[in-house]
Short mmCIF file of C-alpha atoms in Angstrom, two decimals:
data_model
loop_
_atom_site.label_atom_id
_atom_site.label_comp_id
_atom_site.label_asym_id
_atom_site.label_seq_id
_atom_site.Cartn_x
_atom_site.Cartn_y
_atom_site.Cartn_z
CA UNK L 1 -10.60 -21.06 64.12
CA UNK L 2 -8.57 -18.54 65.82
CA UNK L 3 -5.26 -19.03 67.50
CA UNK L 4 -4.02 -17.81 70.32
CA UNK L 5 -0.76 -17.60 71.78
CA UNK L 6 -0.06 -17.11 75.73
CA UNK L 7 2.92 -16.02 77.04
CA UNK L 8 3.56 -16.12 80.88
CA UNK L 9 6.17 -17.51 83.09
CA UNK L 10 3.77 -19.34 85.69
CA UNK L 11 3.32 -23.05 84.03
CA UNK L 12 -0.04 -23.34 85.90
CA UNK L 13 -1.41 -20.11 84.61
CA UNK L 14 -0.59 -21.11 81.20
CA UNK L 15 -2.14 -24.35 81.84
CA UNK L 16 -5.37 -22.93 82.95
CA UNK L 17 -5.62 -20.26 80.64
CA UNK L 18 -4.60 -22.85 77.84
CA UNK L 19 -7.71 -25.33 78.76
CA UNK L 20 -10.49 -22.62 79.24
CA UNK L 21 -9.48 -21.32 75.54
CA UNK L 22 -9.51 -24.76 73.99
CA UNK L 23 -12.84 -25.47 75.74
CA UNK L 24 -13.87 -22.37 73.71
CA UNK L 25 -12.70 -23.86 70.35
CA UNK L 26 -9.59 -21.79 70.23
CA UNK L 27 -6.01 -23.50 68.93
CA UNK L 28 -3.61 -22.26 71.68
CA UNK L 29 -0.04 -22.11 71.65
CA UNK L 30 2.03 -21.44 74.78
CA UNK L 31 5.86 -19.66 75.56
CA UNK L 32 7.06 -18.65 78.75
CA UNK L 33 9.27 -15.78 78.15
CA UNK L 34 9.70 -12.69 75.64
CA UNK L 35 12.27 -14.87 73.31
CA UNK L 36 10.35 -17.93 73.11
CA UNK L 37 6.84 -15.68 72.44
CA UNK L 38 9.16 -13.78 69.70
CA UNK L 39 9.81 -17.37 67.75
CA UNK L 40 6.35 -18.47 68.58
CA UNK L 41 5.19 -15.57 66.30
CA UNK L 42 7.41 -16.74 63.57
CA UNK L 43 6.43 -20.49 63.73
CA UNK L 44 2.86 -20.16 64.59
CA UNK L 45 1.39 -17.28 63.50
CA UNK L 46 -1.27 -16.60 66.14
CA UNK L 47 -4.22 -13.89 65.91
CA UNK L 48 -3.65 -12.92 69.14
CA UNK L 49 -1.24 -12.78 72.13
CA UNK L 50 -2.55 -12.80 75.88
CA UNK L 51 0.66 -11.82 77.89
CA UNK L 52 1.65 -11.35 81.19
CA UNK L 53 3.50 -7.70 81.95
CA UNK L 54 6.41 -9.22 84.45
CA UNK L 55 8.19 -11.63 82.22
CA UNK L 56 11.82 -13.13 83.43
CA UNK L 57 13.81 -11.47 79.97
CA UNK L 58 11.80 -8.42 79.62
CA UNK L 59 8.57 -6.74 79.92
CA UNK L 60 5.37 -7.27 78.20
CA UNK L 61 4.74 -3.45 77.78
CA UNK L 62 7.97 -3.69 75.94
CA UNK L 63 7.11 -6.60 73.94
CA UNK L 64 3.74 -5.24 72.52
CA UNK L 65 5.65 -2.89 70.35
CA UNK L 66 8.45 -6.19 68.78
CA UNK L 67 5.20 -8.05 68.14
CA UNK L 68 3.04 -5.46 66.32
CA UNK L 69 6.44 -4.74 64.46
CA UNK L 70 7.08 -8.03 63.25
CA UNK L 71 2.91 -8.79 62.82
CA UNK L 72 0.92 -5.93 62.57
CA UNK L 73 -2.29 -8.22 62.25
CA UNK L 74 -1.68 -9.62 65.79
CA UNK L 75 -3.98 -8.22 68.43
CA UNK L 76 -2.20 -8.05 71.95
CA UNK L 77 -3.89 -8.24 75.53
CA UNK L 78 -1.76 -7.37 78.37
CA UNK L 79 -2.65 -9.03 81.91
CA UNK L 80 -0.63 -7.99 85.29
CA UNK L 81 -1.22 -8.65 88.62
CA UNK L 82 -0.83 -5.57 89.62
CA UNK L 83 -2.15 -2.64 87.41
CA UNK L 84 -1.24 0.37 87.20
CA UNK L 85 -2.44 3.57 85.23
CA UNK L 86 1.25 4.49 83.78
CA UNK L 87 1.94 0.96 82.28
CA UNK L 88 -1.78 0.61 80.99
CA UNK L 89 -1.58 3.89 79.03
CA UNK L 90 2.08 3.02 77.42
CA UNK L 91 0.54 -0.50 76.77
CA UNK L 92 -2.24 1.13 74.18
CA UNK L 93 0.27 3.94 73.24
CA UNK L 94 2.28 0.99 72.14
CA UNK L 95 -0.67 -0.93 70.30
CA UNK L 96 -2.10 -3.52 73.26
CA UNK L 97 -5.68 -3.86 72.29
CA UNK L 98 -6.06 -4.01 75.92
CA UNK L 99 -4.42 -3.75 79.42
CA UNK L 100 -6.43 -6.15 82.25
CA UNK L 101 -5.65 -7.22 85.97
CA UNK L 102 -5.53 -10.79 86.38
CA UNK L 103 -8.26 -12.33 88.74
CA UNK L 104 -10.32 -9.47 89.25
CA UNK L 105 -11.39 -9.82 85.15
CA UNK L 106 -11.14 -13.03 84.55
CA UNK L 107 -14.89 -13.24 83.15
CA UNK L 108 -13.97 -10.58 80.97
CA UNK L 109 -11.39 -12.46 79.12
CA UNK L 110 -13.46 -14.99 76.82
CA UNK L 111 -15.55 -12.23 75.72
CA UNK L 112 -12.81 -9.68 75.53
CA UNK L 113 -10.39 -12.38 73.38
CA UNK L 114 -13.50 -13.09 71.32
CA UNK L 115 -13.40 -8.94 70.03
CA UNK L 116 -9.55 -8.91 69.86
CA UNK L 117 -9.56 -12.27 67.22
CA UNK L 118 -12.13 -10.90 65.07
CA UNK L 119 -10.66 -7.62 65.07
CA UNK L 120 -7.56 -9.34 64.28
CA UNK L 121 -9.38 -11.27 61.25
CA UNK L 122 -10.56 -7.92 60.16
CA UNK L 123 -6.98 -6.73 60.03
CA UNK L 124 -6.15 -9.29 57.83
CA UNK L 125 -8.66 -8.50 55.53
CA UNK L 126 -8.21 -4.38 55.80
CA UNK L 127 -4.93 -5.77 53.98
CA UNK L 128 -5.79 -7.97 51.61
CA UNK L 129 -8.42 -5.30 50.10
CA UNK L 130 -5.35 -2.39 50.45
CA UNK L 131 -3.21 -4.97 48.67
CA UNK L 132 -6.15 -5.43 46.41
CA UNK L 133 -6.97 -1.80 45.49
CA UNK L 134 -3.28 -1.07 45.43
CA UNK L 135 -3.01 -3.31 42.47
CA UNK L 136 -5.82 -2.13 41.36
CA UNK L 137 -4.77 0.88 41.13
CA UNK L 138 -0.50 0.64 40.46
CA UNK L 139 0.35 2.28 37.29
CA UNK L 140 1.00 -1.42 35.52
CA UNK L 141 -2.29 -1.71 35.65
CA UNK L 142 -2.55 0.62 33.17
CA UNK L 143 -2.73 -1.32 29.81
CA UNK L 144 -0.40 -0.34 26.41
CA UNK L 145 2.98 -0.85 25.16
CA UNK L 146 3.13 2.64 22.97
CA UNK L 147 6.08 4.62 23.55
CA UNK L 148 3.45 7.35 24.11
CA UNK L 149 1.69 5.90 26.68
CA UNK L 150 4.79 4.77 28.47
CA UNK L 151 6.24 8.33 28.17
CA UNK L 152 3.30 9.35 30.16
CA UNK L 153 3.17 6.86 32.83
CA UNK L 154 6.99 7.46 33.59
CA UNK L 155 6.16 11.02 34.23
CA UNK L 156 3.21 10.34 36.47
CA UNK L 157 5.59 7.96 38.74
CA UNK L 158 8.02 10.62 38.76
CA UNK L 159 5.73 13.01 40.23
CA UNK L 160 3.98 10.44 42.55
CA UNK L 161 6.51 10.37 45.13
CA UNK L 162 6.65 14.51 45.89
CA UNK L 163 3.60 16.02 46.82
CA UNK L 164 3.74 18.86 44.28
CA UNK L 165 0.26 19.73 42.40
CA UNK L 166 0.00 17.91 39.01
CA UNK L 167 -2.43 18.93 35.65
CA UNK L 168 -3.68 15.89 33.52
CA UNK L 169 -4.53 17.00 29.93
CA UNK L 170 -6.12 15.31 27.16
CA UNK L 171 -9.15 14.24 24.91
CA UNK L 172 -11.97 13.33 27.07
CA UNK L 173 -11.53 9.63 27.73
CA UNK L 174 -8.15 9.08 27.59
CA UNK L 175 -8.05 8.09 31.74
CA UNK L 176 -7.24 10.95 33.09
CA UNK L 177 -8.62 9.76 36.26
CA UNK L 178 -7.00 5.90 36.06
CA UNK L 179 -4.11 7.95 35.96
CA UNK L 180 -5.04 10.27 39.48
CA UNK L 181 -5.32 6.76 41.15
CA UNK L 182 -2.49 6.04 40.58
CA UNK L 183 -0.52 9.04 41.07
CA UNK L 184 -2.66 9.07 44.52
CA UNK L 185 -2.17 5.17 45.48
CA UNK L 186 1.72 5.11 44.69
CA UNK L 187 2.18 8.52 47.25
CA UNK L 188 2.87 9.12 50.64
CA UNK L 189 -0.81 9.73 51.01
CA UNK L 190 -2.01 6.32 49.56
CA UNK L 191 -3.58 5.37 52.96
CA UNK L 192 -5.53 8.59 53.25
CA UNK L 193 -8.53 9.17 51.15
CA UNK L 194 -9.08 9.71 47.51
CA UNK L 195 -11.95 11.88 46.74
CA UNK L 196 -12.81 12.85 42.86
CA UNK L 197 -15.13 15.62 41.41
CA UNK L 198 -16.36 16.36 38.56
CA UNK L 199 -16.63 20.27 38.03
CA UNK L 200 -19.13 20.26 35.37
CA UNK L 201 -21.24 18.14 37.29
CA UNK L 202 -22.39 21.09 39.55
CA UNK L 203 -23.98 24.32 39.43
CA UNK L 204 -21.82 27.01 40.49
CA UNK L 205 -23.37 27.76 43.93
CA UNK L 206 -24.10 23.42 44.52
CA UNK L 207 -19.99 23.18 43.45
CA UNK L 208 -18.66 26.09 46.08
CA UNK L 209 -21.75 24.13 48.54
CA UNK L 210 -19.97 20.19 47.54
CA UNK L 211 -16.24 21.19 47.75
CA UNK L 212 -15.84 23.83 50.73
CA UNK L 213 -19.04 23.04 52.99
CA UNK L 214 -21.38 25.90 54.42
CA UNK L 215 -22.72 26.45 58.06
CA UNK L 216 -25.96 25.98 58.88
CA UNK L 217 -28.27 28.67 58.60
CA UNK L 218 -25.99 30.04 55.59
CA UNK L 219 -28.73 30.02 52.63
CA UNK L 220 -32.11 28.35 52.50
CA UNK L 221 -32.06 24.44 53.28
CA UNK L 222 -28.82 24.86 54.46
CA UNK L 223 -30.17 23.49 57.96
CA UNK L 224 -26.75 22.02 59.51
CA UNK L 225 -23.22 22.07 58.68
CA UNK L 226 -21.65 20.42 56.08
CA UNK L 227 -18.14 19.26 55.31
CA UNK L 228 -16.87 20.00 52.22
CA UNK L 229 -14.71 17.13 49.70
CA UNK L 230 -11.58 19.17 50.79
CA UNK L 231 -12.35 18.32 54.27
CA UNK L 232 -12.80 14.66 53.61
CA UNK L 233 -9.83 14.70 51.59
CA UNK L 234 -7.90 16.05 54.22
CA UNK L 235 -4.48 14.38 54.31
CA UNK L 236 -5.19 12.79 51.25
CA UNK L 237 -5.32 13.56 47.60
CA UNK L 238 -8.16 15.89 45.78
CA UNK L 239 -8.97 15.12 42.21
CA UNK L 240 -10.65 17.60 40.01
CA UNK L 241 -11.82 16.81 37.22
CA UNK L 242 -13.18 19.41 34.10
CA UNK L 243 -11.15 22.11 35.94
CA UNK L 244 -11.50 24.23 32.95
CA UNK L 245 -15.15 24.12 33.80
CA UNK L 246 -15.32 25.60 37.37
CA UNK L 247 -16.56 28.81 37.74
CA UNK L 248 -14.30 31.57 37.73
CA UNK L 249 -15.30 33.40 41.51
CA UNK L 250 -14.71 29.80 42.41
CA UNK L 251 -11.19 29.65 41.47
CA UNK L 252 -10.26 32.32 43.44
CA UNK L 253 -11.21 29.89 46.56
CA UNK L 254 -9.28 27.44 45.35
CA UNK L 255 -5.87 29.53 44.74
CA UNK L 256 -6.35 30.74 48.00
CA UNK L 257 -6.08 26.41 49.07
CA UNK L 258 -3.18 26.31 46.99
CA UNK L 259 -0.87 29.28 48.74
CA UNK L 260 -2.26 28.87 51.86
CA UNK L 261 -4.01 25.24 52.50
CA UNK L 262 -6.84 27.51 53.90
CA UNK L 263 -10.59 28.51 52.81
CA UNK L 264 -13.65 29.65 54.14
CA UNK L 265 -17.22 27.77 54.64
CA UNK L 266 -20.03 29.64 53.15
CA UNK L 267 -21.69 31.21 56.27
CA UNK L 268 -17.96 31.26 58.08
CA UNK L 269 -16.13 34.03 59.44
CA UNK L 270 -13.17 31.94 60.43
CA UNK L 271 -10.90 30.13 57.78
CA UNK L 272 -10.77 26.09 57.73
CA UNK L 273 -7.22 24.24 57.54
CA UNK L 274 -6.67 21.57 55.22
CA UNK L 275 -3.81 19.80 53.79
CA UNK L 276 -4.52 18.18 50.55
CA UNK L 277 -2.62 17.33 47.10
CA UNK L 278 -4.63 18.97 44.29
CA UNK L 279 -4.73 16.63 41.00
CA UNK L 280 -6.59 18.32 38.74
CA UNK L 281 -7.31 17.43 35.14
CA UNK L 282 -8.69 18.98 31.53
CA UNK L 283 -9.42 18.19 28.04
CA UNK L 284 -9.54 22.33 27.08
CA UNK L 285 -6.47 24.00 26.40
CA UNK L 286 -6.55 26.27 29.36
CA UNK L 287 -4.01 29.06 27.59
CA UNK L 288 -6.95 29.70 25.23
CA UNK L 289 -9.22 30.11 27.90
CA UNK L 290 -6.99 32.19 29.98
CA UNK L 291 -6.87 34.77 26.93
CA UNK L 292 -10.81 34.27 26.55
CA UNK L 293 -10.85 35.22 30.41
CA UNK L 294 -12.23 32.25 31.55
CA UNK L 295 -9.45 31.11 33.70
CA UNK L 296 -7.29 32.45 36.39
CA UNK L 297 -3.90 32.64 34.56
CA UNK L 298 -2.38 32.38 38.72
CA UNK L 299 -4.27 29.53 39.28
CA UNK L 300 -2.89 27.57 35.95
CA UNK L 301 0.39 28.35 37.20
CA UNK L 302 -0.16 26.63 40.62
CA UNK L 303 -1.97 23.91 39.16
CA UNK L 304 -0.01 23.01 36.34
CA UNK L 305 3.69 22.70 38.39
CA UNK L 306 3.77 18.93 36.99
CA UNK L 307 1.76 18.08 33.70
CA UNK L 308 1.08 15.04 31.99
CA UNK L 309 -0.53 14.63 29.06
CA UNK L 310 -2.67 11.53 28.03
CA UNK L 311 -1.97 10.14 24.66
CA UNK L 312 -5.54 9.89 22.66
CA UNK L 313 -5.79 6.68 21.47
CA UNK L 314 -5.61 7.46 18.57
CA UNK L 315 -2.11 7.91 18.69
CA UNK L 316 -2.06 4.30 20.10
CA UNK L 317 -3.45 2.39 17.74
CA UNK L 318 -1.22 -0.79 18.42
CA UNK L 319 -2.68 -0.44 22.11
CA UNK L 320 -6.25 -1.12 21.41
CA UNK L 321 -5.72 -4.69 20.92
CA UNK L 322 -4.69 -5.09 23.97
CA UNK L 323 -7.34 -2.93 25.48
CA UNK L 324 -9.96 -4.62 23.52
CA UNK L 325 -8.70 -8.10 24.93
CA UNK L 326 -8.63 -6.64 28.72
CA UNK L 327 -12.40 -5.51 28.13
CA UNK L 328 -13.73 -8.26 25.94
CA UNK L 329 -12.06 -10.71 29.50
CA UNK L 330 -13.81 -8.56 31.92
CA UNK L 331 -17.22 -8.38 30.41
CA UNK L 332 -17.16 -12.06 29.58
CA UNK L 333 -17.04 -12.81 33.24
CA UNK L 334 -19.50 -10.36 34.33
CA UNK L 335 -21.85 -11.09 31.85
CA UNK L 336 -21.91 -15.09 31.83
CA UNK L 337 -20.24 -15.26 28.29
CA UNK L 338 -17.36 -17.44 27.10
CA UNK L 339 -14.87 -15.80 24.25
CA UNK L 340 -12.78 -17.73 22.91
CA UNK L 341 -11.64 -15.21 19.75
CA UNK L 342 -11.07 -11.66 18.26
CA UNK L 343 -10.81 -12.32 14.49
CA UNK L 344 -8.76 -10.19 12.69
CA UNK L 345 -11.00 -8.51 10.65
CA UNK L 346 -13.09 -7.64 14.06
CA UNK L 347 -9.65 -5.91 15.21
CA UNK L 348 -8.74 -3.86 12.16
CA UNK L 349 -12.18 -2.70 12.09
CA UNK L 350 -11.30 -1.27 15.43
CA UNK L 351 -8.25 0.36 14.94
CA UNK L 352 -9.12 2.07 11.73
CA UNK L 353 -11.64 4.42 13.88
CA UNK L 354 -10.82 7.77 14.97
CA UNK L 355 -12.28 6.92 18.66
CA UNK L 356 -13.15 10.49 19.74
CA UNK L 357 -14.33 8.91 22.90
CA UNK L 358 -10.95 7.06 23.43
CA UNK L 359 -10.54 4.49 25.94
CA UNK L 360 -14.11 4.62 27.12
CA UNK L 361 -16.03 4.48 24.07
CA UNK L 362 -13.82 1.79 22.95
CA UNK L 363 -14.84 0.12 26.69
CA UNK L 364 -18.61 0.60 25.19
CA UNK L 365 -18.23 -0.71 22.12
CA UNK L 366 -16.27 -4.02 23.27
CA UNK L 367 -19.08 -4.42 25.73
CA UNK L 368 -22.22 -3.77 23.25
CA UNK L 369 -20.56 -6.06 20.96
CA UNK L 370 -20.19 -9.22 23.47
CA UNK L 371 -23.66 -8.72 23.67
CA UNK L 372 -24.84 -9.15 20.50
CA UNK L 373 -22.16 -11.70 19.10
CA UNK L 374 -22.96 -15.82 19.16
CA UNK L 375 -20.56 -18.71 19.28
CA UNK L 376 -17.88 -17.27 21.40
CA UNK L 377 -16.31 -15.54 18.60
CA UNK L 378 -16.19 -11.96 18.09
CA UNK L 379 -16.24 -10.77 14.42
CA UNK L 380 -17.02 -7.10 12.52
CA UNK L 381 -20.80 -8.44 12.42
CA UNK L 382 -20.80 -7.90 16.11
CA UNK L 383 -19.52 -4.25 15.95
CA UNK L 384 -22.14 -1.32 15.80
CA UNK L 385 -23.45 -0.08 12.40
CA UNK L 386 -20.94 2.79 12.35
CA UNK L 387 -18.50 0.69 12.59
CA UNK L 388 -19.38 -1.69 10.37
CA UNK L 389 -19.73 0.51 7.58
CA UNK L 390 -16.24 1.43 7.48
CA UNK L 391 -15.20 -2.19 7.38
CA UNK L 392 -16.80 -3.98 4.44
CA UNK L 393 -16.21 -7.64 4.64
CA UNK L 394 -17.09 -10.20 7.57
CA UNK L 395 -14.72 -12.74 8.29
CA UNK L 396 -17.16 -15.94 8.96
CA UNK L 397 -16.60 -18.40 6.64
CA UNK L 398 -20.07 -20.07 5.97
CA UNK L 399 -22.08 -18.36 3.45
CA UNK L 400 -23.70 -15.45 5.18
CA UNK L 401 -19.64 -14.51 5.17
CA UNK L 402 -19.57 -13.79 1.08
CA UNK L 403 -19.51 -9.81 0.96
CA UNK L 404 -22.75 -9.52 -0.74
CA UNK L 405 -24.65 -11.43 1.83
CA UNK L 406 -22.31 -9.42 4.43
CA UNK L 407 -23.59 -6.49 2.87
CA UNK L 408 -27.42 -7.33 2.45
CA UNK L 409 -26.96 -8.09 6.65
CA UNK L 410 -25.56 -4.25 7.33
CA UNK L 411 -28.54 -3.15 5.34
CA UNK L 412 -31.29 -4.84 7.05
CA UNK L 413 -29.84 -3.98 10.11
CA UNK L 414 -29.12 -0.46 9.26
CA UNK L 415 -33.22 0.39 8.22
CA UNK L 416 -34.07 -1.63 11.26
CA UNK L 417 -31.90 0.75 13.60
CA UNK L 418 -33.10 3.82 11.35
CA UNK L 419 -36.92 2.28 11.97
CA UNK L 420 -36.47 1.65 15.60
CA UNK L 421 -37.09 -2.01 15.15
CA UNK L 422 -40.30 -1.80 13.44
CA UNK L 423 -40.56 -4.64 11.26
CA UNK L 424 -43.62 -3.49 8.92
CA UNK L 425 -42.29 -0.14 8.23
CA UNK L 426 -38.51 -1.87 7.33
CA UNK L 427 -40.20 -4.34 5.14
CA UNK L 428 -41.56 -1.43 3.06
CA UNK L 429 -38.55 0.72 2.99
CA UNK L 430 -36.57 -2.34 1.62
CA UNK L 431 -39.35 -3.41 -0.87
CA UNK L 432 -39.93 -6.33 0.65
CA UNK L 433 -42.52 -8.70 2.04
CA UNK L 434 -42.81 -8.63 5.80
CA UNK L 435 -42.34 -12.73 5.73
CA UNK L 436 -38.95 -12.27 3.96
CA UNK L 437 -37.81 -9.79 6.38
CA UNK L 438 -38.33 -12.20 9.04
CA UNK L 439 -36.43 -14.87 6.93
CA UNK L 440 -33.88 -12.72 6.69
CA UNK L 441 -33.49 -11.74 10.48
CA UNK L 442 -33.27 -15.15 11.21
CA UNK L 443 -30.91 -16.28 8.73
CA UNK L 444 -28.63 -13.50 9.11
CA UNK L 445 -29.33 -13.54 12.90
CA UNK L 446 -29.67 -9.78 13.59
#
C-alpha cells in the first residue's frame, strides 16, 4: 500500500483530499505547511507528496527541490489554484512529477497519483538493483588474500577515480574483465553504461560494423543505420577485450577516439562525438607484437597510461581455497545441492595444478565436480581424470578409500572416458567380463 502525504494550508482541502485517497486504499498522512511536510518526510516516509504551491512559510515550487534532496524516491505533484506556465516549468525543472490546477483536474488526480506511486515504487527498486550491482561489482568482491592480488586491486582503485585510459594484462582467465567492472562501477561514470567486447570475437569488417556503426546504404545489408558500442557507451566506460587481436587498419580508428573522442561511421562523411573511458585488456605481450608489426606502437602508448597486471593463479595458490569455497557455495544453490565439505586431499589436489585457464577453469572444474560428487562431501574422486592422476590417494575412509581400490576406480574411469562410455568395448580393454564391469561401476560409483 502506498502512502501519501498532503501538504496544504486549507484544513477542508486536506480533509477531502485525505478521504477520497483512503477510499482508494491509500495510507495518507497530512501537514499544513513547508516545516511540518519537511518532518513528515522524516517520520513517515511517504511515496508521494500532493502539495499545494501557496503555502504560509514558503512555496511549494521551492519545496519540491528540499524533498527530492532529502528523498530522492519521493514522487511530488504540485496543485495551485492558479497556474501558470513559469511556475509549472520550474516545478519539473526542479523534479515535480507533475504541476496541476486544482478543480479543473480533479478527475485526473486518482489516476495521475496512481502513475506517480508506482513510479515511486520503481525508484525504490532502480536502487536496490544499483545498490545490488554495485556490490556486485565493488572491488571486495573480488576474492584472495595474496599480496599479489591485493597489489593489483590497490592499483585498479587508484586509477578508478580519474578517467585516464587503463591496460589490463595477463594469462587468459585471470578476470581481467571482473576487474573493468569494477574499475567502471567505482568511477564517476558508474551510472552510465558499461559495454564490453570481445575483439577476437569479430571479423575485421563485422568489428569496425559492431564498434563504430555504418549508415545505411553503406555495404550490402547494411539497410538502416546503426549505432556503434562507442555510441552506446557514450558517457560511460568501453571495455575491450583481446585488444592485441583487433585488426591493425582498425586501430588507427580507435587512436583517432583516443586524441580526439571523434570517429567516423562507415558510409559517413561527417565525424561522430563521443566521450568514453577506454579499458582495454590483453593476455599478449603487446611490445612483441609491436616489433612483429602487429600493433600500433602510438596506440599502446595511449592505451597503456595506467596498467595493471592480473596475477595468474598460479602465483596465488593460497587463494584458490577460497575461490574454490566461493564457487563450490554458488553452484550448490543453483544446482539444488547441499555441501557440507572440501576435504583436504580434494584441496591439495587443486592447488598442485598449473591452472593455465586460471580463475575460470578452476570455476569449471569446481562446478563439474559438484556434479558428479555424492553425500555432500567433495573429495579428489570428484575431480576430473587429469586431475586425479596427479593426486594418488582418495581421502574416504570406507574401503573403496585404500589406494589400490582408489586406483582400480581412476582406471575404470579413465578407459571409460577414453571409450566414450561404451561399456563392452571397456570390458575388453580391461580384460574383463562385461558383468564385472558393471559390478565395479556400481561399487565404485562412477
Amino acid at each position: 500500500m502506498s502512502k501519501i502525504l498532503i501538504v496544504d494550508d486549507e484544513i477542508q482541502i486536506r480533509s477531502l483530499l485525505a478521504r477520497m485517497l483512503e477510499l482508494e486504499g491509500y495510507e495518507v498522512c497530512q501537514a499544513g505547511d513547508c516545516k511540518a511536510a519537511v518532518k513528515q518526510l522524516e517520520v513517515q516516509s511517504p511515496d508521494v507528496v500532493l502539495c499545494d504551491v501557496f503555502l504560509p512559510d514558503g512555496n511549494g515550487v521551492d519545496l519540491v527541490l528540499n524533498i527530492k534532496k532529502q528523498a530522492p524516491n519521493v514522487e511530488v505533484i504540485l496543485l495551485t489554484a492558479h497556474g501558470n506556465i513559469p511556475d509549472g516549468v520550474q516545478a519539473i525543472k526542479n523534479g515535480a512529477f507533475d504541476y496541476i490546477t486544482k478543480g479543473d483536474d480533479n478527475n485526473k488526480i486518482i489516476p495521475l497519483i496512481s502513475r506517480a506511486a508506482e513510479k515511486a515504487r520503481m525508484n525504490v527498486r532502480l536502487e536496490k538493483l544499483e545498490k545490488k550491482v554495485g556490490q556486485m561489482y565493488s572491488f571486495d568482491s573480488i576474492l584472495g588474500e595474496s599480496k599479489v592480488l591485493k597489489e593489483a586491486i590497490s592499483l585498479a582503485q587508484k586509477v578508478s577515480v580519474t578517467d585516464v585510459p587503463v591496460l589490463l594484462t595477463g594469462e587468459t582467465g585471470t578476470g581481467k574483465e571482473v576487474f573493468a567492472q569494477a574499475i567502471h562501477y567505482n568511477s564517476k561514470r558508474s551510472k552510465q553504461n558499461f559495454v564490453a567486447v570481445n575483439c577476437s570475437s569479430f571479423s575485421k569488417e563485422l568489428l569496425e560494423s559492431e564498434m563504430f556503426g555504418h549508415k545505411a546504404g553503406s555495404f550490402t545489408g547494411a539497410l538502416k543505420d546503426k549505432k556503434g558500442l562507442f555510441e552506446e557507451a557514450h558517457n560511460g566506460t568501453i571495455f575491450l577485450d583481446e585488444i592485441g587481436e583487433m585488426a591493425f587498419e582498425l586501430q588507427a580508428k580507435l587512436l583517432r577516439i583516443l586524441e580526439t573522442g571523434e570517429y567516423i561511421k562507415i558510409g559517413d562523411t561527417k565525424p561522430t562525438r563521443v566521450n568514453v573511458r577506454i579499458i582495454a585488456a590483453t593476455n599478449r605481450n603487446l611490445q612483441e607484437e609491436i616489433e612483429e608489426g602487429r600493433f600500433r606502437e602510438d596506440l599502446f602508448y595511449r592505451l597503456s597510461v595506467f596498467q595493471v597486471h592480473l596475477p595468474a593463479l598460479r602465483e596465488r595458490a593460497g587463494d584458490i581455497s577460497i575461490l574454490a569455497a566461493a564457487f563450490a557455495k554458488s553452484f550448490s544453490e543453483k544446482l539444488s545441492y547441499s555441501i557440507s565439505e572440501m576435504t583436504p586431499a580434494f584441496l591439495e589436489a587443486l592447488e598442485k595444478q598449473s591452472w593455465k585457464g586460471n580463475i575460470r577453469e578452476l570455476r569449471n572444474v569446481i562446478e563439474r565436480s559438484l556434479i558428479v560428487c555424492e553425500g555432500g562431501r567433495l573429495d579428489v574422486c570428484d575431480l576430473p581424470l587429469e586431475i586425479q592422476n596427479t593426486h594418488y590417494e582418495c581421502s574416504d575412509d570406507s574401503a573403496e578409500g585404500f589406494e589400490l581400490a582408489a586406483m582400480e576406480r581412476r582406471h575404470i574411469a579413465r578407459v571409460l572416458e577414453y571409450t566414450k562410455g561404451n561399456k563392452t568395448e571397456t570390458a575388453r580393454l580391461l580384460k574383463i567380463g562385461l558383468t564385472t564391469l558393471y559390478r565395479k561401476i556400481e561399487e565404485y560409483k562412477i
